[in-house]
CSV table of C-alpha atoms in Angstrom, one decimal:
chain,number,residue,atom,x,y,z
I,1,UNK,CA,0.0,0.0,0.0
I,2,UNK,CA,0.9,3.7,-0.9
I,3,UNK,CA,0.3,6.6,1.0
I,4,UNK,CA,1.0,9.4,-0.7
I,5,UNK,CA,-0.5,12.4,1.3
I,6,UNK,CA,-1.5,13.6,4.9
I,7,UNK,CA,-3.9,16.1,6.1
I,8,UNK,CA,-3.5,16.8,9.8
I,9,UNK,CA,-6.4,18.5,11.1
I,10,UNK,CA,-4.4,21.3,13.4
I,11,UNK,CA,-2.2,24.1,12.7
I,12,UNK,CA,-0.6,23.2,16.0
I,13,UNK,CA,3.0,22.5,15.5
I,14,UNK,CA,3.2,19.7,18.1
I,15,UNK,CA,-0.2,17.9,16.6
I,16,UNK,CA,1.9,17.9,13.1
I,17,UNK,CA,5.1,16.7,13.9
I,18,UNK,CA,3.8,13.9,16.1
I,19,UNK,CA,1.4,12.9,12.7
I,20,UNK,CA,4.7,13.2,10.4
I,21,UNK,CA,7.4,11.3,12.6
I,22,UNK,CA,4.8,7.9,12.6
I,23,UNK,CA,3.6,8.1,8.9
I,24,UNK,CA,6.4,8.7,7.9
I,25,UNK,CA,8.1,6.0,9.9
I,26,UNK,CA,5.5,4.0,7.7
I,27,UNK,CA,5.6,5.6,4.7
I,28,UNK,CA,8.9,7.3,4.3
I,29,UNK,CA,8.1,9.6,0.8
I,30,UNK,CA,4.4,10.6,2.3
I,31,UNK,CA,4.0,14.3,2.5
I,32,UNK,CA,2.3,15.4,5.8
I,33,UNK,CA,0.8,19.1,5.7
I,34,UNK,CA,-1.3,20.9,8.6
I,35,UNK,CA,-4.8,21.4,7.3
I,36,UNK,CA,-6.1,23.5,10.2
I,37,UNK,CA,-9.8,22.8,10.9
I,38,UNK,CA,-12.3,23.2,13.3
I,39,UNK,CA,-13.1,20.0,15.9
I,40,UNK,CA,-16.8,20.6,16.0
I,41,UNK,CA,-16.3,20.4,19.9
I,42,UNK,CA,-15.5,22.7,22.7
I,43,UNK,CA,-12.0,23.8,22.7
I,44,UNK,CA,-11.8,22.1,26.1
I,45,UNK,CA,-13.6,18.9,25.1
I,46,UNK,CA,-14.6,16.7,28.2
I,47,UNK,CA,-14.7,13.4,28.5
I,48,UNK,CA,-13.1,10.6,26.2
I,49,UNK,CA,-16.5,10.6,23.6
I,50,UNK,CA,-16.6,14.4,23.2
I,51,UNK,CA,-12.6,14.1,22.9
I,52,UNK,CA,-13.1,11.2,20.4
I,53,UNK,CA,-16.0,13.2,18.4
I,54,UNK,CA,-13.3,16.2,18.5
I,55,UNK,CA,-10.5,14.1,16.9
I,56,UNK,CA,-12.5,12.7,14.2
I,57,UNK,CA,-14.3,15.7,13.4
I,58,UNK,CA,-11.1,16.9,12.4
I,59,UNK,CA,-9.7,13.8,10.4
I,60,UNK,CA,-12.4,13.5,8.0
I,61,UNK,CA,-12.9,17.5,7.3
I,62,UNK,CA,-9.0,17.8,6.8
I,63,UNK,CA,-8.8,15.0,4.4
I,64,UNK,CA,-12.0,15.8,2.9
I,65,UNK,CA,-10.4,19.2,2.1
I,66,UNK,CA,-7.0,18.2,1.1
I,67,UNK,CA,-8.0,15.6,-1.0
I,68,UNK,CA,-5.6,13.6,0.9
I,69,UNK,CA,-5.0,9.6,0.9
I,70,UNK,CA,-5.2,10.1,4.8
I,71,UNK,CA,-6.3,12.6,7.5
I,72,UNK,CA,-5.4,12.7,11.4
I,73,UNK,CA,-7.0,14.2,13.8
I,74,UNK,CA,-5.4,14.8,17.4
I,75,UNK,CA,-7.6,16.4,20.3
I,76,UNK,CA,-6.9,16.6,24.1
I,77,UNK,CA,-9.2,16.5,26.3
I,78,UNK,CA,-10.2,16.0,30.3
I,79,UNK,CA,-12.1,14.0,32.4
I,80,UNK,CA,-13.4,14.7,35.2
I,81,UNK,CA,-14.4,11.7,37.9
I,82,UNK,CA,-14.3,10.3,41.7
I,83,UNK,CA,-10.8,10.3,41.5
I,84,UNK,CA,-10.5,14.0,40.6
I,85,UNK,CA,-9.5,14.9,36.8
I,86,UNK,CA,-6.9,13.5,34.3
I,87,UNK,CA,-6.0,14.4,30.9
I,88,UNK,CA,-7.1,12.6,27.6
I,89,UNK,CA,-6.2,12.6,24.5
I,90,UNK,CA,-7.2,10.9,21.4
I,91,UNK,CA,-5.9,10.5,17.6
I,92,UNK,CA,-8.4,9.1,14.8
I,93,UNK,CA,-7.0,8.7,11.5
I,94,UNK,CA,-9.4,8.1,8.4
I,95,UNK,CA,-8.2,6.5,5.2
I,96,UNK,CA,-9.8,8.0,1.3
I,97,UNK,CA,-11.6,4.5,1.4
I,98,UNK,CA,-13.2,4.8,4.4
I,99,UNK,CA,-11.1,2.5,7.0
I,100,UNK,CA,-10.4,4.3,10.4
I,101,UNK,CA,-8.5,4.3,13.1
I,102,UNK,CA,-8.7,5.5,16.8
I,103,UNK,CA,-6.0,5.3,19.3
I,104,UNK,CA,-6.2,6.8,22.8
I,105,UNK,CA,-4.0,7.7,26.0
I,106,UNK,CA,-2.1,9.9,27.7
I,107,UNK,CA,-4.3,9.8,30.5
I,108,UNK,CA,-2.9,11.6,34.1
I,109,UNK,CA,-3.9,13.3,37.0
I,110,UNK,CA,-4.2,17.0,36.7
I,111,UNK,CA,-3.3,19.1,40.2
I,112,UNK,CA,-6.4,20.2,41.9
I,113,UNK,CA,-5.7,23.5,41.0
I,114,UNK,CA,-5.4,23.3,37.2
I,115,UNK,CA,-8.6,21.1,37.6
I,116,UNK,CA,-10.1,24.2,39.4
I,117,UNK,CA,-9.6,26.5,36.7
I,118,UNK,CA,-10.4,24.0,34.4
I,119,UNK,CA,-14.2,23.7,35.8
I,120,UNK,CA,-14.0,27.1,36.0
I,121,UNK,CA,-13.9,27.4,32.2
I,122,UNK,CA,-9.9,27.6,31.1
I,123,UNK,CA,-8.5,25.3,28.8
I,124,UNK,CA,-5.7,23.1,29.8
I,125,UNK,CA,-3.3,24.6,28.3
I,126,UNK,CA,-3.8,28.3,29.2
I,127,UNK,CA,-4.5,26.8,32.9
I,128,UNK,CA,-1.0,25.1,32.9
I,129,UNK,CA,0.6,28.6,31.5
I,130,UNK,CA,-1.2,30.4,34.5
I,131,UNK,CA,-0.6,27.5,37.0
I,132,UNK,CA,3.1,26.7,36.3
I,133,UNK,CA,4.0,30.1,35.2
I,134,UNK,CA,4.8,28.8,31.5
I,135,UNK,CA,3.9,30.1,28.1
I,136,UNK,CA,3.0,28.3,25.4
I,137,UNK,CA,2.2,25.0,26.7
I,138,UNK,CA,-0.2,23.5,24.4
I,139,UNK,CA,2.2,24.5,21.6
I,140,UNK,CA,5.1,23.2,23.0
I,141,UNK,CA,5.5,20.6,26.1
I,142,UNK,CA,2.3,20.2,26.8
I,143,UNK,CA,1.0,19.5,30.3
I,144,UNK,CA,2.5,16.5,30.4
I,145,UNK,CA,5.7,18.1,29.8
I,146,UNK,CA,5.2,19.9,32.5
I,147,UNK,CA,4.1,17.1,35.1
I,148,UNK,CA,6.3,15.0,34.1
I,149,UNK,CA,9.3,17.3,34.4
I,150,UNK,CA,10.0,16.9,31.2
I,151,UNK,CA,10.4,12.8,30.9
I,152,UNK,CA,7.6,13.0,28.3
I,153,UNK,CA,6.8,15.8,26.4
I,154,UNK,CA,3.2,16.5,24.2
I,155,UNK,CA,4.9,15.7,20.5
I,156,UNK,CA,5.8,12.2,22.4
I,157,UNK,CA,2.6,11.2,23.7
I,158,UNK,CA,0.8,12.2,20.7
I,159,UNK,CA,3.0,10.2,18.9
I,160,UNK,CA,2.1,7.5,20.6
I,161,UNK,CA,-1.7,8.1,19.6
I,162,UNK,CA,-1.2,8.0,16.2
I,163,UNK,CA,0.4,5.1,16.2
I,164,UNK,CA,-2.0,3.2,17.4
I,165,UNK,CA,-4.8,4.7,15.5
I,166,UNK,CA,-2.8,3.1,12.4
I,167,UNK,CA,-3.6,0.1,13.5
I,168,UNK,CA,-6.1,-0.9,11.0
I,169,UNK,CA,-4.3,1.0,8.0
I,170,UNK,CA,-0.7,-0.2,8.3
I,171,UNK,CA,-2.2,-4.0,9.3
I,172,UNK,CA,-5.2,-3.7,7.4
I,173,UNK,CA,-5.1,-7.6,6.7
I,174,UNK,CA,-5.9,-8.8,10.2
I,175,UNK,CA,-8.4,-6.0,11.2
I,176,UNK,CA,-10.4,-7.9,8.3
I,177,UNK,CA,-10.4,-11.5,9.2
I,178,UNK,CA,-13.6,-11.4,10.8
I,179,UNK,CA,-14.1,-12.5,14.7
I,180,UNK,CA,-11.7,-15.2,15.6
I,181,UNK,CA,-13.9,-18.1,15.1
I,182,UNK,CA,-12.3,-19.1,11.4
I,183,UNK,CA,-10.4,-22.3,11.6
């Protein structure tokens, strides 16, 4: 299989360099170009299906207007639960004939007090700028740059994401065998 082009669905330099290093680890000649787009979500999506919805929003409309082979979508989000709240983020990728791919994780605790302006209405990133006295975190490091003093870094993680979300194109053969009862 051939994969010539890539529309990632963010302007964000971190969402695009974290799309390019995987498909291109696949697909070494592919050219990967931001396609900024909007998510169709909140820009602090909450919760893992609004997160998801997000991510895939933006897939299909930057492929859709690229009239690329493939587009990836990236979006971070939060959840908020009985354990307090933790970060989320999830890629979908969507192929010209229709396969897809979602892959999810990054999931940490966030300190009570970014969680607090967080509920209050601040997006992670701006809350992490204001909290750690940083600039430019969802651009750069990313929260989890931040928490994790720098171990793991935004780019990373998302690269992580869009790895697995290529899953079904990169081993399309056994995501079509069916369930697991063939002999």
């Amino acid at each position: 299989m051939t994969l010539r082009t890539v529309a990632v669905g963010s302007g964000n330099p971190v969402k695009v360099a974290a799309a390019a290093a995987v498909i291109r680890s696949y697909f070494a000649d592919a050219l990967v170009a931001a396609q900024p787009v909007p998510s169709g979500v909140p820009d602090q999506p909450f919760g893992d299906e609004q997160t998801i919805a997000g991510a895939r929003e933006r897939a299909r409309r930057a492929r859709e207007m690229a009239d690329a082979d493939l587009g990836v979508g990236l979006e971070g989000g939060v959840v908020d639960g009985p354990e307090g709240m933790r970060t989320c983020a999830w890629c979908v990728v969507v192929h010209r004939d229709g396969r897809e791919g979602v892959g999810g994780s990054l999931a940490m605790p966030l300190p009570a007090g970014v969680a607090a302006m967080i509920r209050a209405g601040e997006e992670l990133g701006y809350a992490m700028d204001r909290f750690a006295n940083a600039r430019g975190t969802k651009h750069g490091k990313g929260a989890v740059g931040i928490l994790t003093a720098g171990k793991i870094d935004r780019q990373a993680a998302y690269e992580v994401l869009v790895t697995y979300a290529m899953g079904p194109i990169v081993a399309a053969e056994l995501y079509s065998r069916g369930n697991g009862t063939e002999d």
